[in-house]
Amino acid sequence: MVVKDEMGLTNFSNQQKSSGEKEKSSFSMNVTTYGDEAGSPGPPYDPHLHRELETPTTDAETLIHILKGSLGTGILAMPNAFCNSGLIVGAVATFIIGFICTYCLHVLIRSQYELCKRKRVPILSYPETMRVALQQGPYFLRGFANISVPIVDGFLISYQLGICCVYIMFVATNVKQVADMYVTPIDVRIHMLILLIPLIIQTYIRNLKLLAPFSQLANVITFVGIGITMYYVFRDLRPIDSVPYVGEPRNFVLYMGTTLFALEAVGVILALENNMKTPKSFGGYFGVLNRGMVVIVLLYIFVGFFGYVTFGSTAKGSITLNLPRDDWLAQSVKIIFAIAIFITYALQCYVPIEIIWNTYMKKRLTKNFLLWEYILRTVTVLVTFVLAVAVPRLELFISLFGAFCLSALGIAFPAIIEICVMYPDKFGPCYYIIIRNILLILFGLAGLVIGTYISVNDIIVSFQ
C-alpha cells in the first residue's frame, strides 16, 4: 500500500496510516543548510520527519533487502559477463560500474530529498521526482515534465518485470537439471508452469516488512550456495593466463548489460529508502547503501573473476549450470539457489505492482479495491510467466534488460534530475557538475542504444 503526500502524489511505503496519524523518524537531522521553497512560512522543512509509515523497516532490515535485491541471478551470471569483457577488463570495469551505479543512486536520493524540501512533501516517487525536477530545470526541458512520468514508470515496470522473467527462467532451468537426473526429462516450460501457482501465492504478501524474514532466509541460502559453488570453482581452478585478459570490443556491451542488470536494483532501493524508519542513515560514506554496495561489488568481482578462470568460454548464463551433473553436492547448489531466487521473486514484483496499482488503477476504482489489487498481482505474475516461456534465453535476457532499462534508470535519468535541481546557478566551479552529468547522460544513452541493439540481435540469431 502507499501513503499520500501533501500534494496528493503517490509514493512507495507499506500501508496507509489512519487519518491524522503521524509517525516521525526518531533520527534527528540538521536541515539548516538547505533552503525551502521561496516564500514558504515556518521553520525549515525536513521531509524525513513527515513520512507516515505504519510498518517502517529498520537499517538492518533495509540492508538485508538491498543485499537480497542484488545478490540474485546477477552474481551467478558474472563469469559469463567476464567472458564477454575479458578477465582484467571485467574486474576493473565491474569496480568502475559499481562506483558509477552507487554514485548515481546517491545523486537520485539526494536530489529527491532536496525537491521534497522545496515542495514541502514527505516523499516523491522516482517518476514524480523527474517531473518536479524538469519543471524547475532549464526552459527547454520543462515541456517534457508531464510526459516524463509515464516514461520513467515504463522503464521501472519493464525492468522489474524483466527481473521476474529471469527469475522464473533461472529457477526452472536449475530445477530441470536436477530433476532430469532422477525422472524422465520434461521441457523447461513445464517446470515454469509448475512454479506458476506458488509464485502467484507468494506475491499476495503485500507488506515489505513481512518480506524481510524471507529476504534474510534467502540471503543465508544464497551465501551458502555461493560458498559451495566457489568450492567447485577453486577445486578445478586453472592458471589465470588460460583466459583472455581483454575480450572483443563488440561483446563488451553485453558485459555492460549483464553487469548493470546485476548491480543496479534502482527500483527496489528507492522503495526501501522511502520505507525506512531512519532514512537519514541510508546515505553517507558509511550509510546503509554504501555498506551494501561495497559487499555486492566485491562479491561480484570475486565470483566473476575466478568463475571465468575456471570455466573460461564455456561459462553459462548461470555458473550453477556449469557445475558437475553427477555430483550430489553440486546438484544441491542448484536447488539452494532455486529456492533463494524463488523467495526473492515477491520482492522484485513489489515495485511494478505498486506503480501500476497506485498510479494507474486505484484512483480509477470506486469499490472492491482489495479484489482488484489481487487480480493485478495475479496478472503480473502471468505476464512474467508468458514472457519467460516465450524467450527462454537466460544470459541474453539479462543483458537486454540491463542495457535497455538500467542505462536510463540508473545513470542517465539521475544525471538529468541533478542538472535540473542545480539549475540555474549551483553547478560549482567551472560548471563541473553539469559537465560530469552530461558525461553520465551520454554514457547511459550509449549503453541503452548499443546494448539494446546487440542484445536484441543476439536473441533473434539464437532462434535461427
Short mmCIF file of C-alpha atoms in Angstrom, two decimals:
data_model
loop_
_atom_site.label_atom_id
_atom_site.label_comp_id
_atom_site.label_asym_id
_atom_site.label_seq_id
_atom_site.Cartn_x
_atom_site.Cartn_y
_atom_site.Cartn_z
CA MET A 1 0.00 0.00 0.00
CA VAL A 2 1.05 3.64 -0.14
CA VAL A 3 0.74 6.94 1.60
CA LYS A 4 -0.36 10.21 0.05
CA ASP A 5 1.87 13.21 0.45
CA GLU A 6 0.63 16.75 0.93
CA MET A 7 0.27 17.28 -2.84
CA GLY A 8 -1.65 14.07 -3.34
CA LEU A 9 1.32 12.39 -5.02
CA THR A 10 1.52 8.62 -4.77
CA ASN A 11 4.67 7.22 -3.19
CA PHE A 12 6.15 3.94 -2.02
CA SER A 13 5.51 2.77 1.54
CA ASN A 14 3.86 -0.15 3.24
CA GLN A 15 0.39 0.80 4.30
CA GLN A 16 -1.82 3.87 4.63
CA LYS A 17 -1.94 5.40 8.04
CA SER A 18 -5.27 6.23 9.55
CA SER A 19 -6.39 9.84 9.24
CA GLY A 20 -4.34 12.27 11.33
CA GLU A 21 -1.94 9.58 12.49
CA LYS A 22 1.72 10.53 12.30
CA GLU A 23 4.87 8.53 12.73
CA LYS A 24 8.04 10.59 12.79
CA SER A 25 11.55 9.29 12.50
CA SER A 26 13.43 9.31 15.77
CA PHE A 27 16.59 10.21 13.85
CA SER A 28 17.08 13.97 14.09
CA MET A 29 18.96 15.83 11.38
CA ASN A 30 20.26 19.31 10.65
CA VAL A 31 18.48 20.84 7.68
CA THR A 32 19.61 24.46 8.03
CA THR A 33 21.98 24.16 5.07
CA TYR A 34 19.11 23.61 2.66
CA GLY A 35 16.66 26.27 1.58
CA ASP A 36 12.92 25.64 1.49
CA GLU A 37 10.76 26.78 -1.36
CA ALA A 38 10.79 30.55 -1.75
CA GLY A 39 8.26 32.27 0.45
CA SER A 40 7.41 29.16 2.49
CA PRO A 41 6.43 30.12 6.05
CA GLY A 42 7.65 28.42 9.20
CA PRO A 43 10.87 26.58 10.07
CA PRO A 44 12.95 24.57 7.56
CA TYR A 45 11.03 21.53 6.37
CA ASP A 46 12.52 18.07 6.90
CA PRO A 47 10.74 15.52 4.69
CA HIS A 48 12.07 12.60 6.74
CA LEU A 49 10.17 13.76 9.81
CA HIS A 50 6.86 13.92 7.96
CA ARG A 51 6.74 10.44 6.48
CA GLU A 52 3.71 8.41 7.53
CA LEU A 53 4.69 4.77 7.75
CA GLU A 54 2.79 2.11 9.65
CA THR A 55 5.45 -0.60 9.40
CA PRO A 56 8.78 1.05 8.53
CA THR A 57 11.89 -1.08 8.09
CA THR A 58 14.97 -0.77 10.28
CA ASP A 59 18.51 -0.17 9.00
CA ALA A 60 19.32 -3.88 9.34
CA GLU A 61 16.16 -4.95 7.51
CA THR A 62 16.89 -2.44 4.73
CA LEU A 63 20.46 -3.72 4.37
CA ILE A 64 19.13 -7.27 4.16
CA HIS A 65 16.72 -6.26 1.40
CA ILE A 66 19.50 -4.46 -0.53
CA LEU A 67 21.75 -7.49 -0.41
CA LYS A 68 18.96 -9.81 -1.46
CA GLY A 69 17.78 -7.44 -4.18
CA SER A 70 21.24 -7.50 -5.80
CA LEU A 71 22.54 -10.96 -4.86
CA GLY A 72 20.24 -12.79 -7.22
CA THR A 73 20.77 -14.23 -10.65
CA GLY A 74 23.14 -11.38 -11.50
CA ILE A 75 26.05 -12.61 -9.39
CA LEU A 76 25.74 -16.08 -10.91
CA ALA A 77 25.93 -14.55 -14.41
CA MET A 78 29.20 -12.71 -13.73
CA PRO A 79 31.54 -15.43 -15.08
CA ASN A 80 29.58 -15.24 -18.35
CA ALA A 81 29.88 -11.44 -18.22
CA PHE A 82 33.68 -11.69 -17.77
CA CYS A 83 33.69 -13.99 -20.79
CA ASN A 84 32.44 -11.03 -22.82
CA SER A 85 34.81 -8.47 -21.30
CA GLY A 86 38.00 -10.37 -20.61
CA LEU A 87 39.45 -11.14 -17.18
CA ILE A 88 41.27 -7.93 -16.25
CA VAL A 89 38.93 -5.61 -18.12
CA GLY A 90 35.98 -7.28 -16.38
CA ALA A 91 37.46 -6.88 -12.89
CA VAL A 92 38.34 -3.21 -13.39
CA ALA A 93 35.12 -2.37 -15.23
CA THR A 94 32.94 -4.03 -12.56
CA PHE A 95 34.51 -1.83 -9.90
CA ILE A 96 34.02 1.29 -12.06
CA ILE A 97 30.43 0.43 -12.98
CA GLY A 98 29.68 -0.38 -9.33
CA PHE A 99 31.06 3.00 -8.30
CA ILE A 100 29.04 4.81 -11.01
CA CYS A 101 25.83 2.97 -10.09
CA THR A 102 26.26 3.74 -6.39
CA TYR A 103 27.11 7.37 -7.08
CA CYS A 104 24.05 7.80 -9.31
CA LEU A 105 21.83 6.31 -6.61
CA HIS A 106 23.21 8.87 -4.16
CA VAL A 107 22.58 11.63 -6.70
CA LEU A 108 19.00 10.47 -7.17
CA ILE A 109 18.22 10.18 -3.45
CA ARG A 110 19.94 13.50 -2.67
CA SER A 111 18.01 15.27 -5.43
CA GLN A 112 14.78 13.63 -4.35
CA TYR A 113 15.31 14.90 -0.80
CA GLU A 114 16.04 18.45 -1.95
CA LEU A 115 12.91 18.52 -4.14
CA CYS A 116 10.82 17.22 -1.23
CA LYS A 117 12.12 20.12 0.87
CA ARG A 118 11.23 22.63 -1.80
CA LYS A 119 7.74 21.24 -2.31
CA ARG A 120 7.30 20.59 1.42
CA VAL A 121 6.17 17.00 0.91
CA PRO A 122 7.43 13.87 2.76
CA ILE A 123 8.12 11.63 -0.24
CA LEU A 124 8.40 11.89 -4.00
CA SER A 125 8.45 8.75 -6.10
CA TYR A 126 11.04 8.36 -8.87
CA PRO A 127 8.62 9.46 -11.66
CA GLU A 128 7.39 12.43 -9.62
CA THR A 129 10.98 13.37 -8.80
CA MET A 130 11.70 13.51 -12.53
CA ARG A 131 8.57 15.56 -13.22
CA VAL A 132 9.20 18.12 -10.47
CA ALA A 133 12.88 18.40 -11.41
CA LEU A 134 12.10 19.07 -15.08
CA GLN A 135 9.55 21.70 -14.07
CA GLN A 136 12.31 23.55 -12.21
CA GLY A 137 15.08 22.93 -14.74
CA PRO A 138 16.16 24.67 -17.95
CA TYR A 139 13.28 26.06 -20.01
CA PHE A 140 13.82 23.70 -22.96
CA LEU A 141 13.27 20.70 -20.65
CA ARG A 142 10.12 21.93 -18.91
CA GLY A 143 7.84 20.82 -21.75
CA PHE A 144 8.86 17.21 -21.06
CA ALA A 145 7.86 17.28 -17.38
CA ASN A 146 4.44 15.62 -17.61
CA ILE A 147 5.39 13.03 -20.23
CA SER A 148 8.41 12.02 -18.10
CA VAL A 149 6.17 10.32 -15.52
CA PRO A 150 4.87 7.51 -17.77
CA ILE A 151 8.32 7.20 -19.35
CA VAL A 152 10.05 6.59 -16.02
CA ASP A 153 7.20 4.33 -14.90
CA GLY A 154 7.55 2.36 -18.13
CA PHE A 155 11.27 1.79 -17.61
CA LEU A 156 10.75 0.81 -13.96
CA ILE A 157 7.95 -1.60 -14.76
CA SER A 158 9.83 -3.13 -17.72
CA TYR A 159 12.98 -3.64 -15.70
CA GLN A 160 11.32 -5.18 -12.67
CA LEU A 161 9.16 -7.46 -14.82
CA GLY A 162 12.31 -8.41 -16.69
CA ILE A 163 13.95 -9.44 -13.43
CA CYS A 164 10.91 -11.55 -12.60
CA CYS A 165 11.12 -13.23 -16.01
CA VAL A 166 14.79 -14.03 -15.45
CA TYR A 167 13.99 -15.43 -12.01
CA ILE A 168 11.38 -17.79 -13.45
CA MET A 169 13.81 -18.96 -16.13
CA PHE A 170 16.59 -19.41 -13.60
CA VAL A 171 14.56 -21.45 -11.12
CA ALA A 172 13.03 -23.64 -13.83
CA THR A 173 16.36 -24.26 -15.59
CA ASN A 174 18.19 -25.26 -12.41
CA VAL A 175 15.35 -27.46 -11.17
CA LYS A 176 15.21 -29.16 -14.58
CA GLN A 177 18.93 -30.02 -14.49
CA VAL A 178 18.48 -31.74 -11.14
CA ALA A 179 15.13 -33.39 -11.92
CA ASP A 180 16.44 -34.80 -15.22
CA MET A 181 18.90 -36.92 -13.22
CA TYR A 182 16.12 -38.80 -11.43
CA VAL A 183 12.96 -38.68 -13.56
CA THR A 184 12.05 -38.64 -17.22
CA PRO A 185 13.23 -35.29 -18.63
CA ILE A 186 10.48 -32.78 -19.40
CA ASP A 187 10.58 -29.44 -21.18
CA VAL A 188 11.79 -26.46 -19.11
CA ARG A 189 8.48 -24.72 -19.86
CA ILE A 190 6.65 -27.43 -17.91
CA HIS A 191 8.84 -26.65 -14.93
CA MET A 192 7.88 -22.98 -15.32
CA LEU A 193 4.22 -23.97 -15.34
CA ILE A 194 4.68 -25.94 -12.10
CA LEU A 195 6.09 -22.78 -10.48
CA LEU A 196 3.18 -20.58 -11.54
CA ILE A 197 0.73 -21.11 -8.66
CA PRO A 198 3.35 -20.88 -5.87
CA LEU A 199 4.63 -17.62 -7.40
CA ILE A 200 1.13 -16.14 -7.50
CA ILE A 201 0.53 -17.06 -3.86
CA GLN A 202 3.87 -15.51 -2.88
CA THR A 203 3.05 -12.16 -4.49
CA TYR A 204 -0.09 -11.90 -2.32
CA ILE A 205 2.21 -10.76 0.51
CA ARG A 206 1.58 -7.00 0.42
CA ASN A 207 3.95 -5.74 3.12
CA LEU A 208 7.71 -5.16 2.77
CA LYS A 209 8.27 -5.71 6.48
CA LEU A 210 6.65 -9.15 6.24
CA LEU A 211 9.04 -9.96 3.39
CA ALA A 212 12.14 -9.11 5.48
CA PRO A 213 12.39 -12.55 7.21
CA PHE A 214 12.11 -14.23 3.80
CA SER A 215 14.86 -11.99 2.43
CA GLN A 216 17.03 -12.90 5.42
CA LEU A 217 16.44 -16.60 4.76
CA ALA A 218 17.22 -16.09 1.07
CA ASN A 219 20.45 -14.25 1.98
CA VAL A 220 21.60 -17.12 4.18
CA ILE A 221 20.75 -19.64 1.48
CA THR A 222 22.49 -17.53 -1.16
CA PHE A 223 25.74 -17.23 0.81
CA VAL A 224 25.74 -20.98 1.47
CA GLY A 225 25.20 -21.59 -2.23
CA ILE A 226 27.97 -19.19 -3.23
CA GLY A 227 30.31 -20.90 -0.78
CA ILE A 228 29.65 -24.35 -2.24
CA THR A 229 29.89 -23.01 -5.80
CA MET A 230 33.27 -21.43 -5.10
CA TYR A 231 34.46 -24.76 -3.67
CA TYR A 232 34.00 -26.29 -7.12
CA VAL A 233 35.50 -23.21 -8.77
CA PHE A 234 38.71 -23.39 -6.72
CA ARG A 235 38.82 -27.19 -6.92
CA ASP A 236 39.12 -27.01 -10.70
CA LEU A 237 40.84 -23.61 -10.90
CA ARG A 238 43.02 -23.20 -13.96
CA PRO A 239 46.00 -20.83 -14.44
CA ILE A 240 44.93 -17.21 -14.67
CA ASP A 241 46.65 -16.77 -18.02
CA SER A 242 44.48 -19.52 -19.52
CA VAL A 243 41.77 -16.98 -20.36
CA PRO A 244 41.99 -13.70 -22.31
CA TYR A 245 42.59 -10.58 -20.25
CA VAL A 246 40.76 -8.43 -22.80
CA GLY A 247 37.62 -9.50 -24.67
CA GLU A 248 36.24 -8.47 -28.04
CA PRO A 249 35.03 -4.84 -28.16
CA ARG A 250 31.61 -5.85 -29.53
CA ASN A 251 30.96 -8.21 -26.63
CA PHE A 252 31.86 -5.59 -24.03
CA VAL A 253 28.40 -4.11 -24.49
CA LEU A 254 26.88 -7.46 -23.49
CA TYR A 255 29.14 -7.43 -20.44
CA MET A 256 27.87 -3.97 -19.51
CA GLY A 257 24.24 -5.04 -19.87
CA THR A 258 24.76 -8.06 -17.64
CA THR A 259 26.69 -6.09 -15.01
CA LEU A 260 24.17 -3.25 -14.91
CA PHE A 261 21.38 -5.78 -14.53
CA ALA A 262 23.26 -7.40 -11.68
CA LEU A 263 24.25 -4.27 -9.78
CA GLU A 264 21.54 -1.67 -10.30
CA ALA A 265 18.39 -2.59 -8.36
CA VAL A 266 17.25 1.05 -8.55
CA GLY A 267 13.51 0.43 -8.17
CA VAL A 268 13.85 -1.76 -5.11
CA ILE A 269 16.47 0.51 -3.50
CA LEU A 270 14.29 3.62 -3.84
CA ALA A 271 11.31 1.76 -2.41
CA LEU A 272 13.45 0.61 0.52
CA GLU A 273 14.78 4.11 1.27
CA ASN A 274 11.24 5.50 1.17
CA ASN A 275 10.15 2.84 3.65
CA MET A 276 12.93 3.29 6.25
CA LYS A 277 12.37 4.22 9.85
CA THR A 278 15.59 6.30 9.83
CA PRO A 279 16.13 7.35 6.18
CA LYS A 280 18.98 9.72 7.10
CA SER A 281 21.16 6.66 7.78
CA PHE A 282 20.66 5.42 4.21
CA GLY A 283 23.21 7.80 2.67
CA GLY A 284 26.63 8.96 3.82
CA TYR A 285 30.04 7.35 3.47
CA PHE A 286 29.19 4.58 5.93
CA GLY A 287 25.45 4.52 5.30
CA VAL A 288 23.30 1.53 4.51
CA LEU A 289 23.61 2.00 0.74
CA ASN A 290 27.41 2.16 0.65
CA ARG A 291 27.81 -0.76 3.04
CA GLY A 292 25.52 -2.90 0.92
CA MET A 293 27.07 -1.89 -2.41
CA VAL A 294 30.67 -2.48 -1.23
CA VAL A 295 29.80 -6.05 -0.26
CA ILE A 296 27.90 -6.59 -3.51
CA VAL A 297 30.61 -5.23 -5.84
CA LEU A 298 33.40 -7.20 -4.13
CA LEU A 299 31.37 -10.41 -4.32
CA TYR A 300 30.59 -9.81 -8.00
CA ILE A 301 34.25 -9.30 -8.87
CA PHE A 302 35.25 -12.34 -6.82
CA VAL A 303 32.71 -14.71 -8.40
CA GLY A 304 33.14 -13.31 -11.92
CA PHE A 305 36.95 -13.39 -11.84
CA PHE A 306 37.50 -16.90 -10.52
CA GLY A 307 34.40 -18.35 -12.19
CA TYR A 308 35.70 -17.20 -15.57
CA VAL A 309 39.19 -18.52 -14.87
CA THR A 310 37.72 -21.96 -14.10
CA PHE A 311 35.12 -22.28 -16.85
CA GLY A 312 36.51 -19.95 -19.50
CA SER A 313 34.49 -19.56 -22.69
CA THR A 314 32.07 -22.29 -21.55
CA ALA A 315 30.73 -20.12 -18.70
CA LYS A 316 26.93 -20.15 -18.96
CA GLY A 317 24.24 -17.62 -18.06
CA SER A 318 24.33 -19.01 -14.52
CA ILE A 319 27.50 -20.52 -13.08
CA THR A 320 25.40 -23.22 -11.41
CA LEU A 321 24.72 -24.69 -14.86
CA ASN A 322 28.48 -25.36 -15.22
CA LEU A 323 28.70 -27.47 -12.07
CA PRO A 324 29.08 -31.28 -12.37
CA ARG A 325 25.81 -33.06 -13.06
CA ASP A 326 26.85 -36.30 -11.42
CA ASP A 327 27.79 -34.79 -8.05
CA TRP A 328 25.06 -34.61 -5.41
CA LEU A 329 26.60 -31.58 -3.67
CA ALA A 330 26.73 -29.68 -6.96
CA GLN A 331 23.14 -30.61 -7.65
CA SER A 332 22.14 -29.40 -4.19
CA VAL A 333 23.60 -25.96 -5.01
CA LYS A 334 21.19 -25.63 -7.91
CA ILE A 335 18.26 -26.37 -5.62
CA ILE A 336 19.65 -23.97 -2.97
CA PHE A 337 19.84 -21.10 -5.45
CA ALA A 338 16.50 -22.02 -6.97
CA ILE A 339 14.91 -21.70 -3.51
CA ALA A 340 16.67 -18.39 -2.80
CA ILE A 341 15.65 -16.86 -6.13
CA PHE A 342 12.12 -18.19 -5.76
CA ILE A 343 11.83 -16.49 -2.35
CA THR A 344 13.09 -13.19 -3.82
CA TYR A 345 10.53 -13.12 -6.64
CA ALA A 346 7.93 -11.35 -4.46
CA LEU A 347 10.39 -8.57 -3.52
CA GLN A 348 11.16 -7.85 -7.18
CA CYS A 349 7.47 -7.97 -8.09
CA TYR A 350 6.64 -5.46 -5.35
CA VAL A 351 7.80 -2.43 -7.36
CA PRO A 352 5.84 -2.85 -10.64
CA ILE A 353 2.69 -3.84 -8.74
CA GLU A 354 2.95 -0.74 -6.53
CA ILE A 355 3.45 1.53 -9.56
CA ILE A 356 0.60 0.10 -11.61
CA TRP A 357 -1.81 -0.12 -8.68
CA ASN A 358 -1.22 3.23 -7.01
CA THR A 359 -0.54 5.35 -10.09
CA TYR A 360 -2.83 3.95 -12.74
CA MET A 361 -5.50 1.69 -11.23
CA LYS A 362 -6.56 2.58 -7.71
CA LYS A 363 -7.67 6.14 -8.45
CA ARG A 364 -9.97 4.88 -11.21
CA LEU A 365 -11.81 2.44 -8.94
CA THR A 366 -14.71 3.14 -6.60
CA LYS A 367 -15.11 -0.23 -4.85
CA ASN A 368 -13.67 -3.75 -4.48
CA PHE A 369 -10.15 -2.34 -4.08
CA LEU A 370 -8.70 -5.45 -2.46
CA LEU A 371 -10.18 -7.76 -5.09
CA TRP A 372 -8.76 -5.69 -7.95
CA GLU A 373 -5.37 -5.49 -6.28
CA TYR A 374 -5.16 -9.27 -6.05
CA ILE A 375 -6.27 -9.53 -9.67
CA LEU A 376 -3.43 -7.18 -10.61
CA ARG A 377 -0.94 -9.26 -8.63
CA THR A 378 -2.12 -12.41 -10.37
CA VAL A 379 -1.98 -10.86 -13.84
CA THR A 380 1.53 -9.50 -13.20
CA VAL A 381 2.82 -12.98 -12.44
CA LEU A 382 1.06 -14.35 -15.53
CA VAL A 383 2.73 -11.71 -17.72
CA THR A 384 6.22 -12.59 -16.44
CA PHE A 385 5.43 -16.28 -16.89
CA VAL A 386 4.37 -15.81 -20.52
CA LEU A 387 7.49 -13.77 -21.32
CA ALA A 388 9.74 -16.35 -19.69
CA VAL A 389 8.14 -19.14 -21.69
CA ALA A 390 8.40 -17.14 -24.92
CA VAL A 391 12.10 -16.23 -24.62
CA PRO A 392 13.95 -18.85 -22.52
CA ARG A 393 17.42 -17.36 -23.17
CA LEU A 394 18.74 -16.52 -19.71
CA GLU A 395 22.01 -14.69 -20.42
CA LEU A 396 20.61 -12.68 -23.35
CA PHE A 397 17.51 -11.71 -21.40
CA ILE A 398 19.73 -10.45 -18.55
CA SER A 399 21.86 -8.37 -20.91
CA LEU A 400 18.82 -6.93 -22.73
CA PHE A 401 17.03 -5.65 -19.65
CA GLY A 402 20.24 -4.35 -18.11
CA ALA A 403 21.12 -2.36 -21.22
CA PHE A 404 17.62 -1.15 -22.07
CA CYS A 405 16.33 -0.15 -18.64
CA LEU A 406 19.22 0.47 -16.30
CA SER A 407 21.33 2.61 -18.61
CA ALA A 408 18.45 5.07 -18.42
CA LEU A 409 17.07 4.49 -14.90
CA GLY A 410 20.36 4.06 -13.11
CA ILE A 411 22.63 6.51 -14.94
CA ALA A 412 21.05 8.96 -17.42
CA PHE A 413 17.90 9.94 -15.52
CA PRO A 414 19.62 10.71 -12.16
CA ALA A 415 22.11 12.92 -14.04
CA ILE A 416 19.26 14.82 -15.76
CA ILE A 417 17.48 15.26 -12.43
CA GLU A 418 20.58 16.70 -10.72
CA ILE A 419 21.14 19.17 -13.56
CA CYS A 420 17.58 20.42 -13.10
CA VAL A 421 17.88 20.58 -9.29
CA MET A 422 21.13 22.59 -9.51
CA TYR A 423 19.78 24.92 -12.21
CA PRO A 424 20.49 27.78 -12.77
CA ASP A 425 23.48 28.73 -10.59
CA LYS A 426 24.62 25.76 -8.47
CA PHE A 427 26.87 23.93 -10.94
CA GLY A 428 30.08 24.56 -9.00
CA PRO A 429 33.47 25.89 -10.13
CA CYS A 430 33.95 25.68 -13.91
CA TYR A 431 30.49 24.08 -14.17
CA TYR A 432 31.98 20.74 -13.16
CA ILE A 433 28.59 19.37 -12.00
CA ILE A 434 26.92 19.92 -15.36
CA ILE A 435 29.94 18.56 -17.26
CA ARG A 436 30.01 15.45 -15.07
CA ASN A 437 26.29 14.85 -15.54
CA ILE A 438 26.42 15.37 -19.30
CA LEU A 439 29.12 12.69 -19.50
CA LEU A 440 26.91 10.36 -17.43
CA ILE A 441 23.94 11.04 -19.71
CA LEU A 442 25.99 10.26 -22.83
CA PHE A 443 27.36 7.10 -21.19
CA GLY A 444 23.86 5.95 -20.23
CA LEU A 445 22.36 6.67 -23.65
CA ALA A 446 25.21 4.87 -25.43
CA GLY A 447 24.70 1.81 -23.24
CA LEU A 448 20.95 1.90 -23.86
CA VAL A 449 21.09 2.18 -27.67
CA ILE A 450 24.09 -0.02 -28.44
CA GLY A 451 23.40 -2.59 -25.73
CA THR A 452 19.74 -3.00 -26.64
CA TYR A 453 20.56 -3.36 -30.35
CA ILE A 454 23.20 -6.03 -29.81
CA SER A 455 21.12 -7.94 -27.24
CA VAL A 456 18.01 -8.00 -29.44
CA ASN A 457 20.09 -9.03 -32.43
CA ASP A 458 21.68 -11.89 -30.50
CA ILE A 459 18.25 -13.05 -29.26
CA ILE A 460 16.97 -13.14 -32.85
CA VAL A 461 20.05 -15.03 -34.02
CA SER A 462 19.68 -17.57 -31.19
CA PHE A 463 16.25 -18.59 -32.55
CA GLN A 464 17.53 -19.11 -36.11
#
